[in-house]
Coordinates of C-alpha atoms and ligand atoms in Angstrom, one line a residue:
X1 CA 73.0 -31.0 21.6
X2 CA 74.4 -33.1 18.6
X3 CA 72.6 -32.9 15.7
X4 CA 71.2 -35.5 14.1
X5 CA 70.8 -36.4 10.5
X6 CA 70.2 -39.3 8.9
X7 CA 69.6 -40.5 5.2
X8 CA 71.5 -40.2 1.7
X9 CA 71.0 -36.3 1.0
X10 CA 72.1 -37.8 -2.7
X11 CA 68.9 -40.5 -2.9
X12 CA 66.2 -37.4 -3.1
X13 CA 64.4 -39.9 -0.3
X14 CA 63.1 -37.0 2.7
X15 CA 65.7 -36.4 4.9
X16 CA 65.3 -35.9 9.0
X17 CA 66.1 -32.7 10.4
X18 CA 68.8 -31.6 12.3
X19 CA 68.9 -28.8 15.0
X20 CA 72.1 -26.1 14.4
X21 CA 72.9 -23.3 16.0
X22 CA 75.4 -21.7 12.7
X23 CA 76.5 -23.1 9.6
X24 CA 80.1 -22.2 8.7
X25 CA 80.8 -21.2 5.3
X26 CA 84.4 -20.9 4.9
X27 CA 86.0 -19.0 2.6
X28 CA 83.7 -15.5 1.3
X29 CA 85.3 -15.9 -2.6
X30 CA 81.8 -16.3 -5.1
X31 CA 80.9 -19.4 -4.2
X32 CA 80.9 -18.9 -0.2
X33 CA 79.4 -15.3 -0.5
X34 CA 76.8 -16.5 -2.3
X35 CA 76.0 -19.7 0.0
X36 CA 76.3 -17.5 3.0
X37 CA 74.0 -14.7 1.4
X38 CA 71.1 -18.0 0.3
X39 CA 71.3 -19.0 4.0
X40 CA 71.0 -15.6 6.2
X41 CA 68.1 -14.4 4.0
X42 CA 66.4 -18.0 5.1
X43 CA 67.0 -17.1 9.0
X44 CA 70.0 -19.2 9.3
X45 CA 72.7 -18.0 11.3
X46 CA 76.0 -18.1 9.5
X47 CA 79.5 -18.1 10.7
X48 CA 81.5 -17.2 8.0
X49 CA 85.0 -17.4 7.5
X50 CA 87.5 -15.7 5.4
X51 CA 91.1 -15.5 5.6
X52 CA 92.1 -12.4 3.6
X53 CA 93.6 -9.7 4.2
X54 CA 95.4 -11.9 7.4
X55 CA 96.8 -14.2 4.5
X56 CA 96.2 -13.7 1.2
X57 CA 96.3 -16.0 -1.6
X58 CA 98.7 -15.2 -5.2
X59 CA 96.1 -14.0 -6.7
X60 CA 93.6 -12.1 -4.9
X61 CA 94.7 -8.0 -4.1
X62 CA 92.0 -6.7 -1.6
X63 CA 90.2 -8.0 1.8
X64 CA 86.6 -7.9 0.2
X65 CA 84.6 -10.7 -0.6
X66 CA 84.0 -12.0 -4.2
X67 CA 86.9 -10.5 -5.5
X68 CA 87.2 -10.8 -9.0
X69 CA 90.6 -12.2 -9.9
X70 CA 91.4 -12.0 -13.9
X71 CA 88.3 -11.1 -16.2
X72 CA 85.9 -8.5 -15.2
X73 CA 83.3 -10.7 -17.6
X74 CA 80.8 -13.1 -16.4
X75 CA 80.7 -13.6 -20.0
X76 CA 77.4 -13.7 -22.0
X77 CA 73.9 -12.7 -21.1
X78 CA 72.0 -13.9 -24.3
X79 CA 69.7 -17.1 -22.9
X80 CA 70.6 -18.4 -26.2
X81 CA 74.2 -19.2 -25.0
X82 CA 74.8 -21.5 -22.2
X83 CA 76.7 -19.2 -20.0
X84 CA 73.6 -16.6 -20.4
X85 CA 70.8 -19.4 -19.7
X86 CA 72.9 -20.3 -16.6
X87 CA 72.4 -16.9 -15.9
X88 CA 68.7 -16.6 -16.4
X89 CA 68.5 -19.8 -14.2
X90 CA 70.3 -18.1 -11.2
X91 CA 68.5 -15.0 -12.0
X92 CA 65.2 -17.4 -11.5
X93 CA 66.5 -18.5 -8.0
X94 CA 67.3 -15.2 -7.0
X95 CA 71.2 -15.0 -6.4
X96 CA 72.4 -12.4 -4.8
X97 CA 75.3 -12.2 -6.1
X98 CA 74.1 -11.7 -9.9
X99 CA 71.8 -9.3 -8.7
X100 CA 74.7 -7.7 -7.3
X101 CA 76.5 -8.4 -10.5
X102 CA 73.5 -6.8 -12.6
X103 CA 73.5 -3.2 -10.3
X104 CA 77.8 -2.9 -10.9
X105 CA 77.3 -3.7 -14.8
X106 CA 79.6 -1.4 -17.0
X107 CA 78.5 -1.4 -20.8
X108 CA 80.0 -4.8 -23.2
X109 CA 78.0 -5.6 -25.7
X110 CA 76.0 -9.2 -25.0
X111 CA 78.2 -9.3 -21.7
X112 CA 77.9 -9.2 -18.5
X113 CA 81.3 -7.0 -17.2
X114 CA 81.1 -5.8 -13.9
X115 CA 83.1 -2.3 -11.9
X116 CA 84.9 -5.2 -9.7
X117 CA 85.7 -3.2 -7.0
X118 CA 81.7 -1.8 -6.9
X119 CA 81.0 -5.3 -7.1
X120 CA 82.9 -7.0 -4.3
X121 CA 82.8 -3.9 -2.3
X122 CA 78.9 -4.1 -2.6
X123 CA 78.8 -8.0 -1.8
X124 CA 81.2 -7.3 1.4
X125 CA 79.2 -4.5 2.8
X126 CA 76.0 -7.1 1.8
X127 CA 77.1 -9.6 3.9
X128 CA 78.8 -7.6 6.8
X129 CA 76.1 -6.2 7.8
X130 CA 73.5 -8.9 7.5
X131 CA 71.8 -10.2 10.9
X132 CA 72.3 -13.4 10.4
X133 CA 76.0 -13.3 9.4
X134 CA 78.9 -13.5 12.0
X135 CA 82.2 -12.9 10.1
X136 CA 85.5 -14.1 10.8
X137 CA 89.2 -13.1 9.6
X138 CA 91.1 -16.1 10.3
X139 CA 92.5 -18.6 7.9
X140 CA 91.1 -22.1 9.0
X141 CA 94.0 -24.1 9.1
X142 CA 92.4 -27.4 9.7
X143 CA 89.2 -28.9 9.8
X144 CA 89.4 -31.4 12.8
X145 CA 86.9 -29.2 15.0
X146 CA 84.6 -28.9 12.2
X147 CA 84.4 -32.6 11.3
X148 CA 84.2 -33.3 15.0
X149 CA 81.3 -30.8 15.6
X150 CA 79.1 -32.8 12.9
X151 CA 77.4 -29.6 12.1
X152 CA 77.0 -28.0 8.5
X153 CA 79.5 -26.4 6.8
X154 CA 80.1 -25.5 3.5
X155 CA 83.5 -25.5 2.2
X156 CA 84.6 -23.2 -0.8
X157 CA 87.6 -21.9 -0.2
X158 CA 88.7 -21.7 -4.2
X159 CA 91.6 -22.6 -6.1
X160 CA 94.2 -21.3 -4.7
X161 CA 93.1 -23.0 -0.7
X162 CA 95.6 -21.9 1.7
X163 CA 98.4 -24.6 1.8
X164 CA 97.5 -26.1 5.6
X165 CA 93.7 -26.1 5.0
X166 CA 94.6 -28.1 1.4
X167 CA 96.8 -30.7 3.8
X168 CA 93.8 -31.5 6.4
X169 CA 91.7 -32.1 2.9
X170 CA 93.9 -34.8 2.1
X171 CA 93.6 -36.0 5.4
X172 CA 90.2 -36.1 5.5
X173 CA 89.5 -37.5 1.8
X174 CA 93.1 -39.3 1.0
X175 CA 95.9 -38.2 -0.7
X176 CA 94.9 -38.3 -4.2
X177 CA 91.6 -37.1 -3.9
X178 CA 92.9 -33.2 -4.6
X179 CA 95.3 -31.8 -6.8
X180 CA 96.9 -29.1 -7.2
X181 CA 97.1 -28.4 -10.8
X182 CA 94.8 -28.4 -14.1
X183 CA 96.0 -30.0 -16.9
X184 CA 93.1 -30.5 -19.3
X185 CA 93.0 -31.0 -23.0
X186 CA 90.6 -29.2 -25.1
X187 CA 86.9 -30.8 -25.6
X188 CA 85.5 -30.7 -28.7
X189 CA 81.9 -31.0 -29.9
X190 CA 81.4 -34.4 -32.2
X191 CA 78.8 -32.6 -34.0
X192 CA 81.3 -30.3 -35.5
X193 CA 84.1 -33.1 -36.3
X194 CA 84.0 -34.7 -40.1
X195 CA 83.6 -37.9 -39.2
X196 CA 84.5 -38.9 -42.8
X197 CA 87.7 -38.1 -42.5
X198 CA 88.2 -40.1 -38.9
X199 CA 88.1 -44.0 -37.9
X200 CA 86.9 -45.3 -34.8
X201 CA 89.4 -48.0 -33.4
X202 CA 91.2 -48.7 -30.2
X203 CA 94.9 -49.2 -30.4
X204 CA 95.8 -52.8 -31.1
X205 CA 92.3 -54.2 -31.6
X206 CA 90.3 -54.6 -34.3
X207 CA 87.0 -54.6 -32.5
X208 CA 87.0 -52.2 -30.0
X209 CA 86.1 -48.6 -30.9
X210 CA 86.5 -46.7 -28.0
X211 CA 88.3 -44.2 -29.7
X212 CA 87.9 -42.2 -33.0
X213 CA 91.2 -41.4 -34.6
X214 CA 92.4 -38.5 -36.9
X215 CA 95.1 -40.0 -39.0
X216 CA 98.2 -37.7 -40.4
X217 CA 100.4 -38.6 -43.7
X218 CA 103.8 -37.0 -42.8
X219 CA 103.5 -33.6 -44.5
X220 CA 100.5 -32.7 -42.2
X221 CA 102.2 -33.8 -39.3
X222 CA 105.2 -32.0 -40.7
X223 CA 103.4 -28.4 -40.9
X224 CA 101.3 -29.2 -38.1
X225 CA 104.1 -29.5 -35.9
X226 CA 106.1 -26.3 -37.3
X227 CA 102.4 -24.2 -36.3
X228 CA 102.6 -25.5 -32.5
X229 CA 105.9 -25.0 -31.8
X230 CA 105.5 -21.3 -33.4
X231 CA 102.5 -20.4 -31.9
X232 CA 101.4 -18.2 -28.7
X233 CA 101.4 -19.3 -25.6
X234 CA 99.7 -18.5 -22.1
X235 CA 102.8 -16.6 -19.8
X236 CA 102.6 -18.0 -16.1
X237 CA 102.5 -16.7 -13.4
X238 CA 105.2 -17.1 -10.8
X239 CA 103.6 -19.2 -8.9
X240 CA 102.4 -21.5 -11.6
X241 CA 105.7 -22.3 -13.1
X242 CA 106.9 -23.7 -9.9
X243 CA 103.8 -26.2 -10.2
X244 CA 104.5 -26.7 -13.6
X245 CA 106.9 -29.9 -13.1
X246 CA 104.4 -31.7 -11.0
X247 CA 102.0 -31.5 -14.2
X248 CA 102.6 -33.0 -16.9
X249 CA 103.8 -31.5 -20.3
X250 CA 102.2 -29.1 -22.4
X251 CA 102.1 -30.6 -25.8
X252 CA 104.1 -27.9 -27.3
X253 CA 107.1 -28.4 -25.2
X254 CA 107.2 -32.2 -26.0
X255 CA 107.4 -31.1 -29.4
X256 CA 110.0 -28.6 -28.5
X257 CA 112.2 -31.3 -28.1
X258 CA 112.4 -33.0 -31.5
X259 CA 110.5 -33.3 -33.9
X260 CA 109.6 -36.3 -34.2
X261 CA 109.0 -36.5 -30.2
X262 CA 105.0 -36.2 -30.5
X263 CA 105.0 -39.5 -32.8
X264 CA 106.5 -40.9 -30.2
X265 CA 104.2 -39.7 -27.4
X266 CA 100.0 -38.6 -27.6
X267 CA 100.5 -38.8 -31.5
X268 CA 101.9 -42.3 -31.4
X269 CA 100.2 -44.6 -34.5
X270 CA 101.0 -48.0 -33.1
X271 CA 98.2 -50.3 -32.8
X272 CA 96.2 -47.8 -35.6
X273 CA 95.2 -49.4 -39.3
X274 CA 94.1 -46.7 -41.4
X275 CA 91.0 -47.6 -43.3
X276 CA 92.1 -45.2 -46.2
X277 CA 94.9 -46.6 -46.7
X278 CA 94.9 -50.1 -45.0
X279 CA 98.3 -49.2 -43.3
X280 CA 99.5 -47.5 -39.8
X281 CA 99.2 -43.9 -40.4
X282 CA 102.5 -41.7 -39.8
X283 CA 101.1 -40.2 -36.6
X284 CA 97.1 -40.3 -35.2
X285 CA 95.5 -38.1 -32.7
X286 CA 93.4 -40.4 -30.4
X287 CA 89.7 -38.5 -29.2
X288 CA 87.9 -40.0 -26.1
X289 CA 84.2 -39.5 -25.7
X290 CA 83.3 -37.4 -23.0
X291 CA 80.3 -38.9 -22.0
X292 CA 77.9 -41.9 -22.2
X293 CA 76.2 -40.1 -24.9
X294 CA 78.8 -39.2 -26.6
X295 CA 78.2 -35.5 -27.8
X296 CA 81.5 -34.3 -26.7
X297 CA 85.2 -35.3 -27.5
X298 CA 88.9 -34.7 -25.7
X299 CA 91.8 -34.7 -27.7
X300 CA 93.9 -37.6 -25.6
X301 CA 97.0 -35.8 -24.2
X302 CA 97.0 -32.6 -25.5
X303 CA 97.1 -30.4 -22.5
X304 CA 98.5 -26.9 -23.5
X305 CA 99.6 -23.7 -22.3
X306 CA 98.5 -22.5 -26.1
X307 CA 96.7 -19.3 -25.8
X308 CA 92.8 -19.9 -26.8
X309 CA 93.0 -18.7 -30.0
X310 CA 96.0 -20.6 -31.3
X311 CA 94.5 -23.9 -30.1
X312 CA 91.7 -22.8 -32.8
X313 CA 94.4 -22.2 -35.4
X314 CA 96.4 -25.2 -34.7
X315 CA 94.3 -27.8 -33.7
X316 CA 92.1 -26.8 -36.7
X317 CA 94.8 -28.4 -38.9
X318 CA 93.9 -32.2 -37.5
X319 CA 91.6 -33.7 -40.1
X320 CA 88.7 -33.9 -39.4
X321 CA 88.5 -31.1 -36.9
X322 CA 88.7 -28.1 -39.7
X323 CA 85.6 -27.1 -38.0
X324 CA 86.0 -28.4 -34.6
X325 CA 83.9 -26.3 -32.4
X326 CA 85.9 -26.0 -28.6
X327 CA 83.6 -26.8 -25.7
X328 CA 86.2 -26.1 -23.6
X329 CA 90.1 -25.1 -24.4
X330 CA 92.9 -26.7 -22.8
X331 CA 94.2 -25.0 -19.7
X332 CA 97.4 -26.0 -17.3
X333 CA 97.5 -23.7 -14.2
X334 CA 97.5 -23.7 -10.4
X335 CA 94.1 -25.2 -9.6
X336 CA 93.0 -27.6 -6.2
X337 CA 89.7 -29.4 -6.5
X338 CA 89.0 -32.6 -5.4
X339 CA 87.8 -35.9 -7.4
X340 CA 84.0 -34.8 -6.5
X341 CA 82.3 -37.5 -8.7
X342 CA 84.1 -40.3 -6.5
X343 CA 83.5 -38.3 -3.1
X344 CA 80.5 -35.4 -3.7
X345 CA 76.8 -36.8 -3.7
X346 CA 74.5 -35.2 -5.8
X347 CA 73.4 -32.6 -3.2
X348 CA 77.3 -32.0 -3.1
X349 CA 77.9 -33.2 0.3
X350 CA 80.4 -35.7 1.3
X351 CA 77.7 -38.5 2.8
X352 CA 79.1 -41.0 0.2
X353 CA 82.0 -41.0 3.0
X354 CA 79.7 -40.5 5.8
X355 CA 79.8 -37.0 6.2
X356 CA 76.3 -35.7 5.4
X357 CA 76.9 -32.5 6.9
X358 CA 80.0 -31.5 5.1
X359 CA 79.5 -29.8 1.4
X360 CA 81.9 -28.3 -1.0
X361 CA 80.7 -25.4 -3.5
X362 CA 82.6 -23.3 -6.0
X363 CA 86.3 -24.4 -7.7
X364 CA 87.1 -26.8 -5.3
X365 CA 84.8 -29.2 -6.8
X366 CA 86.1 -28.5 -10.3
X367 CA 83.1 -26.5 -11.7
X368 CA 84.9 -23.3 -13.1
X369 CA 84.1 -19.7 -13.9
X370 CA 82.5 -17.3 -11.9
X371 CA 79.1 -17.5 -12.5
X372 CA 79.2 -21.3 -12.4
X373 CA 80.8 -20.7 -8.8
X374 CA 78.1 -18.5 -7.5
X375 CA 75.5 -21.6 -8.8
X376 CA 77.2 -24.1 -6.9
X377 CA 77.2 -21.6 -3.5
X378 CA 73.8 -21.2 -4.5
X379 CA 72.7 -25.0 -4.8
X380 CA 74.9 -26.2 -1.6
X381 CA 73.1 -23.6 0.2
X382 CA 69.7 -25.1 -1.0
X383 CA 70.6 -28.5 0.2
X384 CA 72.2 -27.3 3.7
X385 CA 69.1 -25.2 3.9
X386 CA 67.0 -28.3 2.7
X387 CA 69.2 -30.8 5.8
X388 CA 68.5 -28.2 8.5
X389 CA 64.8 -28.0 7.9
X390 CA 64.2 -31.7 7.1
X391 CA 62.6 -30.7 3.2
X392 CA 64.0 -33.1 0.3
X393 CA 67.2 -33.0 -0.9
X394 CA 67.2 -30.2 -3.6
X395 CA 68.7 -31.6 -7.2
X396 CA 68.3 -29.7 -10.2
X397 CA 67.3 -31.3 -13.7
X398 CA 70.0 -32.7 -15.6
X399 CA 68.4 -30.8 -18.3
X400 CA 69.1 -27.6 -16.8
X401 CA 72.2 -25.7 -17.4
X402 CA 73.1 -26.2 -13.8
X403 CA 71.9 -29.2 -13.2
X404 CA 73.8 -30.2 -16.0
X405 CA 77.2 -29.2 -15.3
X406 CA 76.3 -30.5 -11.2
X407 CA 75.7 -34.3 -12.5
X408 CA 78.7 -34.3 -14.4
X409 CA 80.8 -32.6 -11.7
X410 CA 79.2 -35.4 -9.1
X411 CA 78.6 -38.4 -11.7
X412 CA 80.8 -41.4 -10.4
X413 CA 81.0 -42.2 -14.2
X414 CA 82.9 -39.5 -14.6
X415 CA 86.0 -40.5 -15.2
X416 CA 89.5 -38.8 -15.2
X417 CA 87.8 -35.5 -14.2
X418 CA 89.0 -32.4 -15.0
X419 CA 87.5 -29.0 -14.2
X420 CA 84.5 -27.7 -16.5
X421 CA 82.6 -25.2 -17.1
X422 CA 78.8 -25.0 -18.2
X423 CA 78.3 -25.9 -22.3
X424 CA 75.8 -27.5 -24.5
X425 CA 77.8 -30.6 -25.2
X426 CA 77.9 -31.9 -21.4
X427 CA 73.8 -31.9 -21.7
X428 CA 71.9 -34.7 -22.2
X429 CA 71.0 -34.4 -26.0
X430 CA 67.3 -33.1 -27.0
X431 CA 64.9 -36.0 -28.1
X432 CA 64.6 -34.9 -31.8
X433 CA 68.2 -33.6 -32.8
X434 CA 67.6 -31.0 -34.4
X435 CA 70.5 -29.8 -37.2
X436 CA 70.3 -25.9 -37.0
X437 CA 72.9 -24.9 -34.4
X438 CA 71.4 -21.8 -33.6
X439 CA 67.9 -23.5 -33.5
X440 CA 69.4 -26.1 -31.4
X441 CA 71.1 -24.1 -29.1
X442 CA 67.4 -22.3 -28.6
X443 CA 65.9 -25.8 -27.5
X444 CA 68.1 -26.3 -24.6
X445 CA 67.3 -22.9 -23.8
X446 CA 64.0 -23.7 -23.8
X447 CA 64.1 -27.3 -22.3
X448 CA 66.1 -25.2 -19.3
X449 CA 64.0 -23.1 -18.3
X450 CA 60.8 -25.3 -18.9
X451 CA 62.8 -28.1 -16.4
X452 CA 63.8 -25.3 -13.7
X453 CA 60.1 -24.2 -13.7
X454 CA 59.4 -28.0 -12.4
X455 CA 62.5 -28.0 -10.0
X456 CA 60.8 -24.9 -8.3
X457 CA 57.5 -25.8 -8.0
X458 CA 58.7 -29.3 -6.9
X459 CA 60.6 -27.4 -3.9
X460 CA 58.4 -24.3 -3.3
X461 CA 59.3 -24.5 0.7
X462 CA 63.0 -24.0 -0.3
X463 CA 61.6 -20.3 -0.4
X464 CA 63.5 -19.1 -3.5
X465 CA 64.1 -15.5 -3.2
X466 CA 62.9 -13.4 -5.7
X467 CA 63.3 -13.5 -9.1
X468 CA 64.8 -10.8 -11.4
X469 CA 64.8 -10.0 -14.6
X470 CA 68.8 -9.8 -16.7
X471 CA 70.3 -6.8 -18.7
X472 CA 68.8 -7.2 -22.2
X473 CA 71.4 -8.7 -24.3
X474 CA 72.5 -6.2 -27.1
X475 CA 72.7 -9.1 -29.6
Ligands
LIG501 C1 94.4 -17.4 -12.0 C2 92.9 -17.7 -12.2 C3 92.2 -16.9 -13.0 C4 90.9 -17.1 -13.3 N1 90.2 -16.3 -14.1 C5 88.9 -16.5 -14.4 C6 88.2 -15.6 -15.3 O1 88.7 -14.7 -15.8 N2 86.8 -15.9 -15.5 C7 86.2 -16.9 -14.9 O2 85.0 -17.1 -15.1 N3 86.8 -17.7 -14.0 C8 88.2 -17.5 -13.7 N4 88.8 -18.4 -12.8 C9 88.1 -19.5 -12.3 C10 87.1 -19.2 -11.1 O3 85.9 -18.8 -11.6 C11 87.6 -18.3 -10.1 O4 88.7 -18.8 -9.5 C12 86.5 -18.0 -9.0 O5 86.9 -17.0 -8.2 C13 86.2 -19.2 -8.1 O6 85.3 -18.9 -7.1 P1 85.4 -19.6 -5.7 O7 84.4 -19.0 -4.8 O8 85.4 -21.0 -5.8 O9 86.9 -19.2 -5.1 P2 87.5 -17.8 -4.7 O10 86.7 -16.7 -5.4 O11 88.9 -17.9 -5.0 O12 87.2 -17.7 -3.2 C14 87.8 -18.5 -2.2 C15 88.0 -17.7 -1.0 O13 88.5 -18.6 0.1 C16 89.5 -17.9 0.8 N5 90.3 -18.9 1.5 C17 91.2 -19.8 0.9 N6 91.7 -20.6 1.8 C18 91.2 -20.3 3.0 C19 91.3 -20.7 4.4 N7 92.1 -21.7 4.7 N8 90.6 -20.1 5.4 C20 89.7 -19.1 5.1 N9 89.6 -18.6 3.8 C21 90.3 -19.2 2.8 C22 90.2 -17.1 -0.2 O14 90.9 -16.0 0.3 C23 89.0 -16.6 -1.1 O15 88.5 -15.4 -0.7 C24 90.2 -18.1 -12.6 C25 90.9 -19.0 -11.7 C26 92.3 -18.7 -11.5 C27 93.0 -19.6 -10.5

């Protein structure tokens, strides 16, 4: 029998339910273990598919699930930070792979840093001999059968998708809807910019103030160029640099190319009046808000291959940004996700394009890092589990760390997406700002938690498993 489903899984409205016999997961990466693991230990049978070791992607070494593939940090565990109240929200929900995460820990300070191979090997054992888990070593190639079947499935099959699977994507969403590569600028915070020492104009009008503008006199442009064409860089990997040309530029190799080349490209001072001086500056670095609410900043056109910390040093020499604090760094490497906030609803399903039963989780939809990929597997699990059984559709606070990085990630308003990562500056701001930064920082904190404590008693029959408690953090 068909199943049937009706309603927008994005509205919150109830939802009817539909009758499955398994829901494929494919791809058993952090994301998909974790959906797969959130859906067997609800009685749903999985079918879960996973490609290694028949084909393997550039990165990944073994055949076990949730490999790690660079870092063996999931980064901070102090609920002070975001990434460690992401943590403590998971923690809340009862992921299985944090828990997992928690029992391979190896000792790093106020991080999380796992044995990787205890870790995955523990997660692949976890799921391979659950009940309620069928898996399959195939690489799915297309997904005609799946789209035809109308039941659920959950796709998270990472950055590095096998090259036929990415093609039937495109198919299914259009051609531009997934790319291949991540080209982002950095994102700074605006609290930490001197705004004294920046204008707010948009090139060639005087009334429009879309952007704010850090104006440069020739000798800081002078030294500032010398610094980024001297500084480190990230090395690529093989596979990267033969992605490389599709991207654009990094910044530093347009400025390889003469020095004045950067006034003539992202640092361009047309259409700029200084207020300082009443004249067009000698070169201007244009910053876009981020959001409606604007509490976070991107530095227009300056994607880089710099290595984290000479993007501090450098980009530290704009003024204004002697203090810049880095929400996010800019990153070029191999990466496919898809334009989720035109094609995900909130629930992360593809219903917006009718359909329902089809979710994405993990890198694919642009929400990067580990831990943030386990919380997507986790939510799209919640929802699928939420479809099947005919509950409400399952989305988390904006004012959670989650929830936060979720709406942005699936917000239509989001415009020229690029992947992100949880941070304070994507949250909606607190109702009293509040000018300690550590004091701040606590609020959210608190605000989190207080909003996931709703979320759960809102959606007791989701059956959350258990709650844990995290690793102390040694700060
Ligand atoms: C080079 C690189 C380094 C990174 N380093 C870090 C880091 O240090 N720290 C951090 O927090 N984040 C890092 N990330 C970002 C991200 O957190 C990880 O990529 C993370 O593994 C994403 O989890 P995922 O579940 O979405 O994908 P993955 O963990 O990659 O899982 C996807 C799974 O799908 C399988 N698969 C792919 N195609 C198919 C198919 N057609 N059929 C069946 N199976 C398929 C793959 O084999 C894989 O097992 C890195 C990303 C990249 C690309």
């Amino acid at each position: 029998m068909k199943p049937t489903y009706q309603g927008d899984a994005g509205s919150g409205k109830d939802v009817v339910g539909i009758t499955v016999e398994k829901v494929t997961v494919i791809g058993a990466g952090l994301a998909g273990s974790e959906a797969a693991w959130q859906l067997a230990e609800r009685g749903i049978a999985v079918r879960l598919i996973e490609m290694r070791p028949l084909k393997s992607t550039p990165i990944h070494s073994s055949d076990r699930f949730a490999e790690l593939v660079c870092s063996n940090s999931l980064k901070s565990i102090d609920a002070k930070t975001a990434a460690g109240a992401l943590k403590r929200e998971l923690a809340r929900m009862g992921s299985g792979l944090l828990k997992a995460a928690i029992a391979a820990k190896v000792p790093a300070g106020s991080a999380l840093a796992v044995d990787r191979d205890i870790f995955s090997q523990e997660i692949t054992s976890l799921l391979g001999s659950h009940e309620n888990i069928e898996i399959v070593r195939k690489e799915l190639e297309d997904l005609d059968e799946i789209i035809a079947s109308e039941l659920p499935c959950i796709l998270a099959t990472g950055p590095l998708t096998s090259d036929s699977l990415a093609a039937s994507i495109q198919r299914m969403l259009g051609r531009d809807s997934l790319a291949f590569f991540d080209a982002a600028a950095p994102i700074v915070s605006s609290e930490s910019l001197d705004q004294s020492r920046l204008f707010a104009q948009s090139r060639y009008s005087n009334d429009e103030k879309d952007y704010l503008n850090a104006a440069m006199d020739r000798e800081t442009y002078e030294a500032f160029i010398t610094e980024l064409i001297n500084a480190q860089r990230v090395v690529l990997r093989e596979f990267e640099r033969r992605d490389l040309f599709q991207a654009c530029q990094p910044l530093e190799e347009i400025a390889r190319k003469g020095r004045d080349a950067l006034r003539f490209g992202a640092l361009k001072p047309v259409g700029l009046t200084d207020p300082q001086t009443g004249r067009r500056p000698w070169a201007a670095v244009q910053l876009r808000a981020e959001n409606k609410n604007r509490t976070a900043y991107n530095l227009v056109g300056f994607q880089t291959n710099l290595t984290f910390s000479a993007q501090r040093q450098v980009f530290r020499m704009i003024p204004g940004l002697e203090q810049a604090e880095f929400l996010r760094f800019g990153v070029m490497h191999r990466n496919t996700f898809i334009n989720s906030p035109q094609l995900l609803d909130s629930t992360l399903s593809l219903s917006r394009i009718g359909l329902p039963n089809i979710r994405f989780a993990g890198q694919i939809t642009g929400t990067e890092g580990y831990v943030e990929a386990i919380g997507s597997g986790l939510m799209a699990a919640l929802a699928t589990f939420a479809q099947i059984k005919g509950l409400p559709a399952p989305v988390l606070p904006q004012q959670t760390l989650l929830g936060s990085l979720l709406h942005y990630a699936t917000n239509p308003q989001t415009l020229d997406y690029q992947p992100m990562h949880v941070n304070y500056g994507i949250m909606e701001p607190l109702e009293q700002h509040i000018r300690s930064k550590q004091q701040r920082y606590i609020a959210y904190s608190q605000r989190a938690a207080q909003a996931l404590e709703g979320f759960i008693a809102a959606h007791n029959d989701l059956m959350f498993l258990s709650e844990y408690q995290l690793p102390v953090s040694q700060d």
